[in-house]
């Protein structure tokens, strides 16, 4: 077997912690994966993997070798693609994961244009608010909104998501309209639980360039955007939300903007992908398309 193919199989086994999972993602028999790892260990003269009935994990030598394999694979893909990119259409399948509302409201409706422009690319679109593991789930890239943990992944910043404060007319009729952050102590919020931390988010705003925050009283807490917005429309409290997310509700009069001079800091939008995918032509064109789409859609 070609040496680079051995490296690719080895990295998939490490990333999936399983011979079976690696075989499934590569579309080859499990026996071929086992044979490839044995051949690779024989070639390098070292044991690369710890094998148990439950899990496969790299040895100390294997962990170091894995990092070198990623770089070697990237170098080979770069060399192979030097002249191919300008002469041919990008092709293959991309497995991507995006936040729920962005996926449903912005990306899915625009995908026909992307697929028409790139007829040889297929998209496996995951739409979820949970933080997927790119390596374990064999995902090519994810879109993240908000601050990032130090994950060791390649990050591409693609813009910032403006936020807005809103309430329903029914809420304002019962509780009045807050005129400044000082009035928030007399108001209710629909509280939001962060999917990544499990914490209830404080109410935030920028004042003279300084980010300020305060916990808000609330009788309802939501853990996804749909419920969060629905509770606000129902008059249960104030919310802070990306502006694009409630544009239709604002146009219909279901919600109105409040405290327009005291909004939270815009949220960073970032595409993350593993090092081994950094030079993928199809990933580059998808990231470029997604950046253009979101920059136009969230203004």
PDB file of C-alpha atoms in Angstrom:
ATOM      1  CA  UNK A   1       0.000   0.000   0.000  1.00  0.00           C
ATOM      2  CA  UNK A   2       1.169   3.532  -0.761  1.00  0.00           C
ATOM      3  CA  UNK A   3       2.869   5.157   2.214  1.00  0.00           C
ATOM      4  CA  UNK A   4       0.612   8.228   2.201  1.00  0.00           C
ATOM      5  CA  UNK A   5      -2.427   5.933   2.175  1.00  0.00           C
ATOM      6  CA  UNK A   6      -1.034   4.233   5.261  1.00  0.00           C
ATOM      7  CA  UNK A   7      -0.644   7.625   6.925  1.00  0.00           C
ATOM      8  CA  UNK A   8      -4.233   8.559   6.061  1.00  0.00           C
ATOM      9  CA  UNK A   9      -5.567   5.319   7.537  1.00  0.00           C
ATOM     10  CA  UNK A  10      -3.490   5.773  10.672  1.00  0.00           C
ATOM     11  CA  UNK A  11      -4.773   9.329  11.244  1.00  0.00           C
ATOM     12  CA  UNK A  12      -8.376   8.184  10.811  1.00  0.00           C
ATOM     13  CA  UNK A  13      -7.872   5.428  13.392  1.00  0.00           C
ATOM     14  CA  UNK A  14      -6.390   7.902  15.870  1.00  0.00           C
ATOM     15  CA  UNK A  15      -9.140  10.462  15.254  1.00  0.00           C
ATOM     16  CA  UNK A  16     -11.943   7.924  15.578  1.00  0.00           C
ATOM     17  CA  UNK A  17     -10.326   5.847  18.366  1.00  0.00           C
ATOM     18  CA  UNK A  18     -11.533   2.797  16.472  1.00  0.00           C
ATOM     19  CA  UNK A  19     -10.525   0.531  13.582  1.00  0.00           C
ATOM     20  CA  UNK A  20     -14.203   0.010  12.744  1.00  0.00           C
ATOM     21  CA  UNK A  21     -15.011   3.722  12.674  1.00  0.00           C
ATOM     22  CA  UNK A  22     -11.958   4.451  10.525  1.00  0.00           C
ATOM     23  CA  UNK A  23     -12.993   1.720   8.086  1.00  0.00           C
ATOM     24  CA  UNK A  24     -16.503   3.171   7.843  1.00  0.00           C
ATOM     25  CA  UNK A  25     -15.305   6.717   7.130  1.00  0.00           C
ATOM     26  CA  UNK A  26     -12.810   5.477   4.532  1.00  0.00           C
ATOM     27  CA  UNK A  27     -15.211   3.020   2.907  1.00  0.00           C
ATOM     28  CA  UNK A  28     -12.881   0.022   3.248  1.00  0.00           C
ATOM     29  CA  UNK A  29     -13.104  -3.289   5.160  1.00  0.00           C
ATOM     30  CA  UNK A  30     -11.968  -3.291   8.789  1.00  0.00           C
ATOM     31  CA  UNK A  31      -9.458  -6.007   7.916  1.00  0.00           C
ATOM     32  CA  UNK A  32      -7.784  -3.618   5.469  1.00  0.00           C
ATOM     33  CA  UNK A  33      -7.406  -1.019   8.199  1.00  0.00           C
ATOM     34  CA  UNK A  34      -5.885  -3.573  10.602  1.00  0.00           C
ATOM     35  CA  UNK A  35      -3.485  -4.781   7.930  1.00  0.00           C
ATOM     36  CA  UNK A  36      -2.481  -1.217   7.087  1.00  0.00           C
ATOM     37  CA  UNK A  37      -1.656  -0.406  10.714  1.00  0.00           C
ATOM     38  CA  UNK A  38       0.423  -3.568  11.070  1.00  0.00           C
ATOM     39  CA  UNK A  39       2.316  -2.704   7.886  1.00  0.00           C
ATOM     40  CA  UNK A  40       2.912   0.854   9.060  1.00  0.00           C
ATOM     41  CA  UNK A  41       4.176  -0.251  12.480  1.00  0.00           C
ATOM     42  CA  UNK A  42       6.491  -2.709  10.740  1.00  0.00           C
ATOM     43  CA  UNK A  43       7.837   0.027   8.463  1.00  0.00           C
ATOM     44  CA  UNK A  44       8.513   2.546  11.242  1.00  0.00           C
ATOM     45  CA  UNK A  45       9.721  -0.070  13.722  1.00  0.00           C
ATOM     46  CA  UNK A  46       7.541   1.096  16.607  1.00  0.00           C
ATOM     47  CA  UNK A  47       4.207   0.288  18.216  1.00  0.00           C
ATOM     48  CA  UNK A  48       1.901   3.195  17.339  1.00  0.00           C
ATOM     49  CA  UNK A  49      -1.398   2.195  18.941  1.00  0.00           C
ATOM     50  CA  UNK A  50      -2.680   0.784  22.208  1.00  0.00           C
ATOM     51  CA  UNK A  51      -5.442  -1.701  21.369  1.00  0.00           C
ATOM     52  CA  UNK A  52      -8.168  -2.788  23.793  1.00  0.00           C
ATOM     53  CA  UNK A  53     -11.574  -4.345  23.247  1.00  0.00           C
ATOM     54  CA  UNK A  54     -13.200  -0.945  23.925  1.00  0.00           C
ATOM     55  CA  UNK A  55     -10.893   1.648  22.427  1.00  0.00           C
ATOM     56  CA  UNK A  56      -7.804   2.338  20.345  1.00  0.00           C
ATOM     57  CA  UNK A  57      -5.456   5.119  21.434  1.00  0.00           C
ATOM     58  CA  UNK A  58      -2.004   6.265  20.277  1.00  0.00           C
ATOM     59  CA  UNK A  59       1.124   5.312  22.167  1.00  0.00           C
ATOM     60  CA  UNK A  60       3.596   8.056  23.010  1.00  0.00           C
ATOM     61  CA  UNK A  61       5.406   7.307  19.766  1.00  0.00           C
ATOM     62  CA  UNK A  62       2.065   7.136  17.977  1.00  0.00           C
ATOM     63  CA  UNK A  63       0.992  10.568  19.208  1.00  0.00           C
ATOM     64  CA  UNK A  64       4.207  12.138  17.934  1.00  0.00           C
ATOM     65  CA  UNK A  65       3.935  10.233  14.644  1.00  0.00           C
ATOM     66  CA  UNK A  66       0.306  11.352  14.227  1.00  0.00           C
ATOM     67  CA  UNK A  67       1.328  15.019  14.212  1.00  0.00           C
ATOM     68  CA  UNK A  68       3.993  14.347  11.595  1.00  0.00           C
ATOM     69  CA  UNK A  69       1.484  12.419   9.479  1.00  0.00           C
ATOM     70  CA  UNK A  70      -0.933  15.352   9.463  1.00  0.00           C
ATOM     71  CA  UNK A  71       1.771  17.660   8.136  1.00  0.00           C
ATOM     72  CA  UNK A  72       2.976  15.152   5.544  1.00  0.00           C
ATOM     73  CA  UNK A  73      -0.561  14.541   4.266  1.00  0.00           C
ATOM     74  CA  UNK A  74      -1.179  18.293   4.042  1.00  0.00           C
ATOM     75  CA  UNK A  75       2.094  18.776   2.124  1.00  0.00           C
ATOM     76  CA  UNK A  76       1.188  16.023  -0.343  1.00  0.00           C
ATOM     77  CA  UNK A  77      -2.338  17.402  -0.879  1.00  0.00           C
ATOM     78  CA  UNK A  78      -0.895  20.873  -1.460  1.00  0.00           C
ATOM     79  CA  UNK A  79       1.579  19.547  -4.022  1.00  0.00           C
ATOM     80  CA  UNK A  80      -1.093  17.484  -5.790  1.00  0.00           C
ATOM     81  CA  UNK A  81      -3.445  20.450  -5.951  1.00  0.00           C
ATOM     82  CA  UNK A  82      -1.015  23.097  -7.218  1.00  0.00           C
ATOM     83  CA  UNK A  83      -2.273  22.959 -10.797  1.00  0.00           C
ATOM     84  CA  UNK A  84      -5.506  21.000 -10.410  1.00  0.00           C
ATOM     85  CA  UNK A  85      -7.459  23.787  -8.685  1.00  0.00           C
ATOM     86  CA  UNK A  86      -7.388  26.177 -11.603  1.00  0.00           C
ATOM     87  CA  UNK A  87      -8.075  23.455 -14.167  1.00  0.00           C
ATOM     88  CA  UNK A  88     -10.961  21.552 -12.571  1.00  0.00           C
ATOM     89  CA  UNK A  89     -13.996  21.892 -10.369  1.00  0.00           C
ATOM     90  CA  UNK A  90     -13.632  20.988  -6.676  1.00  0.00           C
ATOM     91  CA  UNK A  91     -15.333  17.692  -5.913  1.00  0.00           C
ATOM     92  CA  UNK A  92     -16.243  15.294  -3.119  1.00  0.00           C
ATOM     93  CA  UNK A  93     -18.398  15.357  -0.004  1.00  0.00           C
ATOM     94  CA  UNK A  94     -18.185  17.917   2.774  1.00  0.00           C
ATOM     95  CA  UNK A  95     -19.562  17.115   6.201  1.00  0.00           C
ATOM     96  CA  UNK A  96     -20.301  20.392   7.979  1.00  0.00           C
ATOM     97  CA  UNK A  97     -22.085  21.363  11.184  1.00  0.00           C
ATOM     98  CA  UNK A  98     -23.709  24.728  11.875  1.00  0.00           C
ATOM     99  CA  UNK A  99     -25.862  26.302  14.611  1.00  0.00           C
ATOM    100  CA  UNK A 100     -29.565  25.503  14.346  1.00  0.00           C
ATOM    101  CA  UNK A 101     -31.127  28.852  13.424  1.00  0.00           C
ATOM    102  CA  UNK A 102     -28.325  29.871  11.062  1.00  0.00           C
ATOM    103  CA  UNK A 103     -28.562  26.517   9.332  1.00  0.00           C
ATOM    104  CA  UNK A 104     -32.326  26.623   8.893  1.00  0.00           C
ATOM    105  CA  UNK A 105     -32.844  30.330   8.158  1.00  0.00           C
ATOM    106  CA  UNK A 106     -29.723  31.265   6.212  1.00  0.00           C
ATOM    107  CA  UNK A 107     -27.640  28.350   4.970  1.00  0.00           C
ATOM    108  CA  UNK A 108     -30.208  25.757   3.859  1.00  0.00           C
ATOM    109  CA  UNK A 109     -32.214  28.233   1.733  1.00  0.00           C
ATOM    110  CA  UNK A 110     -29.003  29.391  -0.011  1.00  0.00           C
ATOM    111  CA  UNK A 111     -27.518  25.911  -0.644  1.00  0.00           C
ATOM    112  CA  UNK A 112     -29.144  25.450  -4.081  1.00  0.00           C
ATOM    113  CA  UNK A 113     -27.006  28.304  -5.433  1.00  0.00           C
ATOM    114  CA  UNK A 114     -23.833  26.778  -3.992  1.00  0.00           C
ATOM    115  CA  UNK A 115     -24.615  23.307  -5.346  1.00  0.00           C
ATOM    116  CA  UNK A 116     -25.412  24.729  -8.771  1.00  0.00           C
ATOM    117  CA  UNK A 117     -22.096  26.573  -8.825  1.00  0.00           C
ATOM    118  CA  UNK A 118     -20.178  23.491  -7.623  1.00  0.00           C
ATOM    119  CA  UNK A 119     -22.013  20.487  -9.113  1.00  0.00           C
ATOM    120  CA  UNK A 120     -19.343  18.000  -8.005  1.00  0.00           C
ATOM    121  CA  UNK A 121     -19.561  18.853  -4.294  1.00  0.00           C
ATOM    122  CA  UNK A 122     -22.107  17.151  -2.024  1.00  0.00           C
ATOM    123  CA  UNK A 123     -22.975  18.566   1.410  1.00  0.00           C
ATOM    124  CA  UNK A 124     -23.754  16.557   4.556  1.00  0.00           C
ATOM    125  CA  UNK A 125     -25.318  19.337   6.643  1.00  0.00           C
ATOM    126  CA  UNK A 126     -25.551  18.915  10.405  1.00  0.00           C
ATOM    127  CA  UNK A 127     -27.759  21.495  12.137  1.00  0.00           C
ATOM    128  CA  UNK A 128     -27.381  21.504  15.906  1.00  0.00           C
ATOM    129  CA  UNK A 129     -26.687  23.860  18.801  1.00  0.00           C
ATOM    130  CA  UNK A 130     -24.395  21.386  20.568  1.00  0.00           C
ATOM    131  CA  UNK A 131     -20.629  21.595  20.132  1.00  0.00           C
ATOM    132  CA  UNK A 132     -19.693  18.643  17.929  1.00  0.00           C
ATOM    133  CA  UNK A 133     -16.250  17.059  18.076  1.00  0.00           C
ATOM    134  CA  UNK A 134     -14.765  17.383  14.597  1.00  0.00           C
ATOM    135  CA  UNK A 135     -12.364  14.500  15.067  1.00  0.00           C
ATOM    136  CA  UNK A 136     -14.678  11.972  16.716  1.00  0.00           C
ATOM    137  CA  UNK A 137     -17.613  12.826  14.428  1.00  0.00           C
ATOM    138  CA  UNK A 138     -15.465  12.989  11.257  1.00  0.00           C
ATOM    139  CA  UNK A 139     -16.746  16.497  10.470  1.00  0.00           C
ATOM    140  CA  UNK A 140     -14.824  18.552   7.912  1.00  0.00           C
ATOM    141  CA  UNK A 141     -15.739  21.940   9.359  1.00  0.00           C
ATOM    142  CA  UNK A 142     -18.055  23.625  11.837  1.00  0.00           C
ATOM    143  CA  UNK A 143     -19.407  27.123  12.166  1.00  0.00           C
ATOM    144  CA  UNK A 144     -19.128  28.471  15.706  1.00  0.00           C
ATOM    145  CA  UNK A 145     -20.671  31.656  17.049  1.00  0.00           C
ATOM    146  CA  UNK A 146     -19.194  33.307  20.135  1.00  0.00           C
ATOM    147  CA  UNK A 147     -15.915  32.853  22.037  1.00  0.00           C
ATOM    148  CA  UNK A 148     -13.801  29.811  21.230  1.00  0.00           C
ATOM    149  CA  UNK A 149     -12.127  27.323  23.513  1.00  0.00           C
ATOM    150  CA  UNK A 150      -8.470  26.555  22.783  1.00  0.00           C
ATOM    151  CA  UNK A 151      -9.107  23.422  20.734  1.00  0.00           C
ATOM    152  CA  UNK A 152      -5.976  23.240  18.580  1.00  0.00           C
ATOM    153  CA  UNK A 153      -8.161  23.418  15.454  1.00  0.00           C
ATOM    154  CA  UNK A 154      -7.576  25.750  12.521  1.00  0.00           C
ATOM    155  CA  UNK A 155      -9.810  28.809  12.900  1.00  0.00           C
ATOM    156  CA  UNK A 156     -11.000  31.180  10.173  1.00  0.00           C
ATOM    157  CA  UNK A 157     -12.799  34.304  11.367  1.00  0.00           C
ATOM    158  CA  UNK A 158     -15.611  35.230   8.956  1.00  0.00           C
ATOM    159  CA  UNK A 159     -17.341  38.166  10.583  1.00  0.00           C
ATOM    160  CA  UNK A 160     -19.336  39.325  13.557  1.00  0.00           C
ATOM    161  CA  UNK A 161     -22.995  38.815  14.400  1.00  0.00           C
ATOM    162  CA  UNK A 162     -24.792  41.977  15.625  1.00  0.00           C
ATOM    163  CA  UNK A 163     -27.162  41.541  18.577  1.00  0.00           C
ATOM    164  CA  UNK A 164     -30.382  43.331  19.399  1.00  0.00           C
ATOM    165  CA  UNK A 165     -32.597  43.714  22.503  1.00  0.00           C
ATOM    166  CA  UNK A 166     -36.277  42.969  21.931  1.00  0.00           C
ATOM    167  CA  UNK A 167     -39.591  42.550  23.742  1.00  0.00           C
ATOM    168  CA  UNK A 168     -43.161  41.878  22.678  1.00  0.00           C
ATOM    169  CA  UNK A 169     -45.819  44.626  22.640  1.00  0.00           C
ATOM    170  CA  UNK A 170     -47.764  42.578  25.213  1.00  0.00           C
ATOM    171  CA  UNK A 171     -44.776  42.581  27.598  1.00  0.00           C
ATOM    172  CA  UNK A 172     -44.283  46.335  27.192  1.00  0.00           C
ATOM    173  CA  UNK A 173     -47.963  46.967  27.830  1.00  0.00           C
ATOM    174  CA  UNK A 174     -47.757  45.096  31.157  1.00  0.00           C
ATOM    175  CA  UNK A 175     -44.283  46.117  32.356  1.00  0.00           C
ATOM    176  CA  UNK A 176     -43.411  49.312  30.522  1.00  0.00           C
ATOM    177  CA  UNK A 177     -40.437  50.159  28.323  1.00  0.00           C
ATOM    178  CA  UNK A 178     -36.949  50.208  29.892  1.00  0.00           C
ATOM    179  CA  UNK A 179     -35.169  53.471  29.098  1.00  0.00           C
ATOM    180  CA  UNK A 180     -31.696  52.574  30.409  1.00  0.00           C
ATOM    181  CA  UNK A 181     -29.831  49.593  31.901  1.00  0.00           C
ATOM    182  CA  UNK A 182     -30.690  50.994  35.320  1.00  0.00           C
ATOM    183  CA  UNK A 183     -34.323  50.068  34.664  1.00  0.00           C
ATOM    184  CA  UNK A 184     -33.533  46.374  34.131  1.00  0.00           C
ATOM    185  CA  UNK A 185     -33.896  45.614  37.846  1.00  0.00           C
ATOM    186  CA  UNK A 186     -37.624  46.214  37.420  1.00  0.00           C
ATOM    187  CA  UNK A 187     -37.967  43.932  34.386  1.00  0.00           C
ATOM    188  CA  UNK A 188     -38.040  40.231  33.513  1.00  0.00           C
ATOM    189  CA  UNK A 189     -35.947  38.402  30.953  1.00  0.00           C
ATOM    190  CA  UNK A 190     -36.406  35.099  29.233  1.00  0.00           C
ATOM    191  CA  UNK A 191     -33.170  33.577  30.464  1.00  0.00           C
ATOM    192  CA  UNK A 192     -30.985  31.498  28.165  1.00  0.00           C
ATOM    193  CA  UNK A 193     -28.856  28.505  29.108  1.00  0.00           C
ATOM    194  CA  UNK A 194     -25.646  28.242  27.098  1.00  0.00           C
ATOM    195  CA  UNK A 195     -25.412  24.867  25.271  1.00  0.00           C
ATOM    196  CA  UNK A 196     -21.627  24.840  25.749  1.00  0.00           C
ATOM    197  CA  UNK A 197     -21.355  25.794  29.438  1.00  0.00           C
ATOM    198  CA  UNK A 198     -24.811  25.071  30.877  1.00  0.00           C
ATOM    199  CA  UNK A 199     -24.732  28.516  32.523  1.00  0.00           C
ATOM    200  CA  UNK A 200     -27.543  31.066  32.393  1.00  0.00           C
ATOM    201  CA  UNK A 201     -26.235  33.994  30.377  1.00  0.00           C
ATOM    202  CA  UNK A 202     -26.141  37.438  32.004  1.00  0.00           C
ATOM    203  CA  UNK A 203     -27.686  40.452  30.271  1.00  0.00           C
ATOM    204  CA  UNK A 204     -24.850  42.372  28.576  1.00  0.00           C
ATOM    205  CA  UNK A 205     -24.364  45.788  26.982  1.00  0.00           C
ATOM    206  CA  UNK A 206     -21.577  48.077  25.824  1.00  0.00           C
ATOM    207  CA  UNK A 207     -21.443  51.449  27.558  1.00  0.00           C
ATOM    208  CA  UNK A 208     -18.740  53.953  26.563  1.00  0.00           C
ATOM    209  CA  UNK A 209     -16.715  51.087  25.134  1.00  0.00           C
ATOM    210  CA  UNK A 210     -16.916  49.022  28.329  1.00  0.00           C
ATOM    211  CA  UNK A 211     -18.726  45.684  28.403  1.00  0.00           C
ATOM    212  CA  UNK A 212     -21.130  45.534  31.341  1.00  0.00           C
ATOM    213  CA  UNK A 213     -23.406  42.745  32.514  1.00  0.00           C
ATOM    214  CA  UNK A 214     -26.081  42.011  35.076  1.00  0.00           C
ATOM    215  CA  UNK A 215     -28.048  38.864  35.953  1.00  0.00           C
ATOM    216  CA  UNK A 216     -31.725  39.236  35.125  1.00  0.00           C
ATOM    217  CA  UNK A 217     -34.792  37.977  36.937  1.00  0.00           C
ATOM    218  CA  UNK A 218     -36.817  35.581  34.853  1.00  0.00           C
ATOM    219  CA  UNK A 219     -39.561  33.025  35.333  1.00  0.00           C
ATOM    220  CA  UNK A 220     -38.677  31.046  32.216  1.00  0.00           C
ATOM    221  CA  UNK A 221     -35.341  29.668  31.037  1.00  0.00           C
ATOM    222  CA  UNK A 222     -34.816  28.299  27.510  1.00  0.00           C
ATOM    223  CA  UNK A 223     -31.980  26.169  26.127  1.00  0.00           C
ATOM    224  CA  UNK A 224     -32.490  26.699  22.393  1.00  0.00           C
ATOM    225  CA  UNK A 225     -33.114  29.686  20.153  1.00  0.00           C
ATOM    226  CA  UNK A 226     -36.587  28.671  18.980  1.00  0.00           C
ATOM    227  CA  UNK A 227     -37.957  28.403  22.511  1.00  0.00           C
ATOM    228  CA  UNK A 228     -36.094  31.560  23.564  1.00  0.00           C
ATOM    229  CA  UNK A 229     -37.717  33.628  20.805  1.00  0.00           C
ATOM    230  CA  UNK A 230     -41.139  32.008  21.220  1.00  0.00           C
ATOM    231  CA  UNK A 231     -41.191  32.857  24.928  1.00  0.00           C
ATOM    232  CA  UNK A 232     -40.327  36.453  24.138  1.00  0.00           C
ATOM    233  CA  UNK A 233     -43.102  36.689  21.522  1.00  0.00           C
ATOM    234  CA  UNK A 234     -45.460  35.281  24.156  1.00  0.00           C
ATOM    235  CA  UNK A 235     -44.642  38.233  26.418  1.00  0.00           C
ATOM    236  CA  UNK A 236     -42.588  36.410  29.045  1.00  0.00           C
ATOM    237  CA  UNK A 237     -39.627  38.783  29.088  1.00  0.00           C
ATOM    238  CA  UNK A 238     -36.864  40.673  27.291  1.00  0.00           C
ATOM    239  CA  UNK A 239     -34.246  38.829  25.226  1.00  0.00           C
ATOM    240  CA  UNK A 240     -30.935  39.559  23.532  1.00  0.00           C
ATOM    241  CA  UNK A 241     -30.717  37.849  20.153  1.00  0.00           C
ATOM    242  CA  UNK A 242     -28.858  38.111  16.825  1.00  0.00           C
ATOM    243  CA  UNK A 243     -30.700  40.736  14.779  1.00  0.00           C
ATOM    244  CA  UNK A 244     -31.168  38.484  11.725  1.00  0.00           C
ATOM    245  CA  UNK A 245     -32.892  35.927  13.958  1.00  0.00           C
ATOM    246  CA  UNK A 246     -35.892  38.150  14.720  1.00  0.00           C
ATOM    247  CA  UNK A 247     -36.045  40.299  11.583  1.00  0.00           C
ATOM    248  CA  UNK A 248     -39.331  38.745  10.463  1.00  0.00           C
ATOM    249  CA  UNK A 249     -40.851  39.227  13.936  1.00  0.00           C
ATOM    250  CA  UNK A 250     -39.805  42.888  13.925  1.00  0.00           C
ATOM    251  CA  UNK A 251     -41.268  43.411  10.455  1.00  0.00           C
ATOM    252  CA  UNK A 252     -44.537  41.769  11.542  1.00  0.00           C
ATOM    253  CA  UNK A 253     -44.750  43.777  14.763  1.00  0.00           C
ATOM    254  CA  UNK A 254     -44.550  40.678  16.982  1.00  0.00           C
ATOM    255  CA  UNK A 255     -41.440  42.146  18.628  1.00  0.00           C
ATOM    256  CA  UNK A 256     -40.032  45.647  19.070  1.00  0.00           C
ATOM    257  CA  UNK A 257     -36.498  46.811  19.750  1.00  0.00           C
ATOM    258  CA  UNK A 258     -35.684  48.070  23.258  1.00  0.00           C
ATOM    259  CA  UNK A 259     -32.592  49.779  24.671  1.00  0.00           C
ATOM    260  CA  UNK A 260     -31.122  50.363  21.193  1.00  0.00           C
ATOM    261  CA  UNK A 261     -28.190  52.361  22.617  1.00  0.00           C
ATOM    262  CA  UNK A 262     -27.192  49.585  25.031  1.00  0.00           C
ATOM    263  CA  UNK A 263     -26.622  46.450  22.977  1.00  0.00           C
ATOM    264  CA  UNK A 264     -24.249  43.575  23.646  1.00  0.00           C
ATOM    265  CA  UNK A 265     -20.954  43.184  21.830  1.00  0.00           C
ATOM    266  CA  UNK A 266     -21.316  41.476  18.413  1.00  0.00           C
ATOM    267  CA  UNK A 267     -20.555  37.753  18.469  1.00  0.00           C
ATOM    268  CA  UNK A 268     -17.628  36.390  16.463  1.00  0.00           C
ATOM    269  CA  UNK A 269     -18.408  33.886  13.707  1.00  0.00           C
ATOM    270  CA  UNK A 270     -15.655  31.358  13.042  1.00  0.00           C
ATOM    271  CA  UNK A 271     -15.172  28.336  10.800  1.00  0.00           C
ATOM    272  CA  UNK A 272     -13.114  25.585  12.446  1.00  0.00           C
ATOM    273  CA  UNK A 273     -11.521  22.604  10.726  1.00  0.00           C
ATOM    274  CA  UNK A 274      -8.808  20.032  11.468  1.00  0.00           C
ATOM    275  CA  UNK A 275      -5.268  20.580  10.233  1.00  0.00           C
ATOM    276  CA  UNK A 276      -5.523  17.667   7.824  1.00  0.00           C
ATOM    277  CA  UNK A 277      -8.324  19.432   5.946  1.00  0.00           C
ATOM    278  CA  UNK A 278      -6.611  22.806   5.729  1.00  0.00           C
ATOM    279  CA  UNK A 279      -5.769  22.569   2.043  1.00  0.00           C
ATOM    280  CA  UNK A 280      -8.944  20.923   0.759  1.00  0.00           C
ATOM    281  CA  UNK A 281     -10.127  22.783  -2.337  1.00  0.00           C
ATOM    282  CA  UNK A 282     -13.797  22.012  -1.673  1.00  0.00           C
ATOM    283  CA  UNK A 283     -13.428  23.252   1.905  1.00  0.00           C
ATOM    284  CA  UNK A 284     -11.872  26.508   0.727  1.00  0.00           C
ATOM    285  CA  UNK A 285     -14.654  27.254  -1.754  1.00  0.00           C
ATOM    286  CA  UNK A 286     -17.334  26.363   0.802  1.00  0.00           C
ATOM    287  CA  UNK A 287     -15.731  28.601   3.442  1.00  0.00           C
ATOM    288  CA  UNK A 288     -15.486  31.472   0.955  1.00  0.00           C
ATOM    289  CA  UNK A 289     -19.142  31.017   0.002  1.00  0.00           C
ATOM    290  CA  UNK A 290     -20.287  30.777   3.622  1.00  0.00           C
ATOM    291  CA  UNK A 291     -18.374  33.907   4.591  1.00  0.00           C
ATOM    292  CA  UNK A 292     -19.968  35.905   1.772  1.00  0.00           C
ATOM    293  CA  UNK A 293     -23.428  34.555   2.583  1.00  0.00           C
ATOM    294  CA  UNK A 294     -23.262  35.389   6.281  1.00  0.00           C
ATOM    295  CA  UNK A 295     -21.668  38.814   5.849  1.00  0.00           C
ATOM    296  CA  UNK A 296     -24.566  39.824   3.598  1.00  0.00           C
ATOM    297  CA  UNK A 297     -27.311  38.130   5.643  1.00  0.00           C
ATOM    298  CA  UNK A 298     -26.505  39.409   9.144  1.00  0.00           C
ATOM    299  CA  UNK A 299     -25.964  43.108   8.440  1.00  0.00           C
TER     300      UNK A 299
END
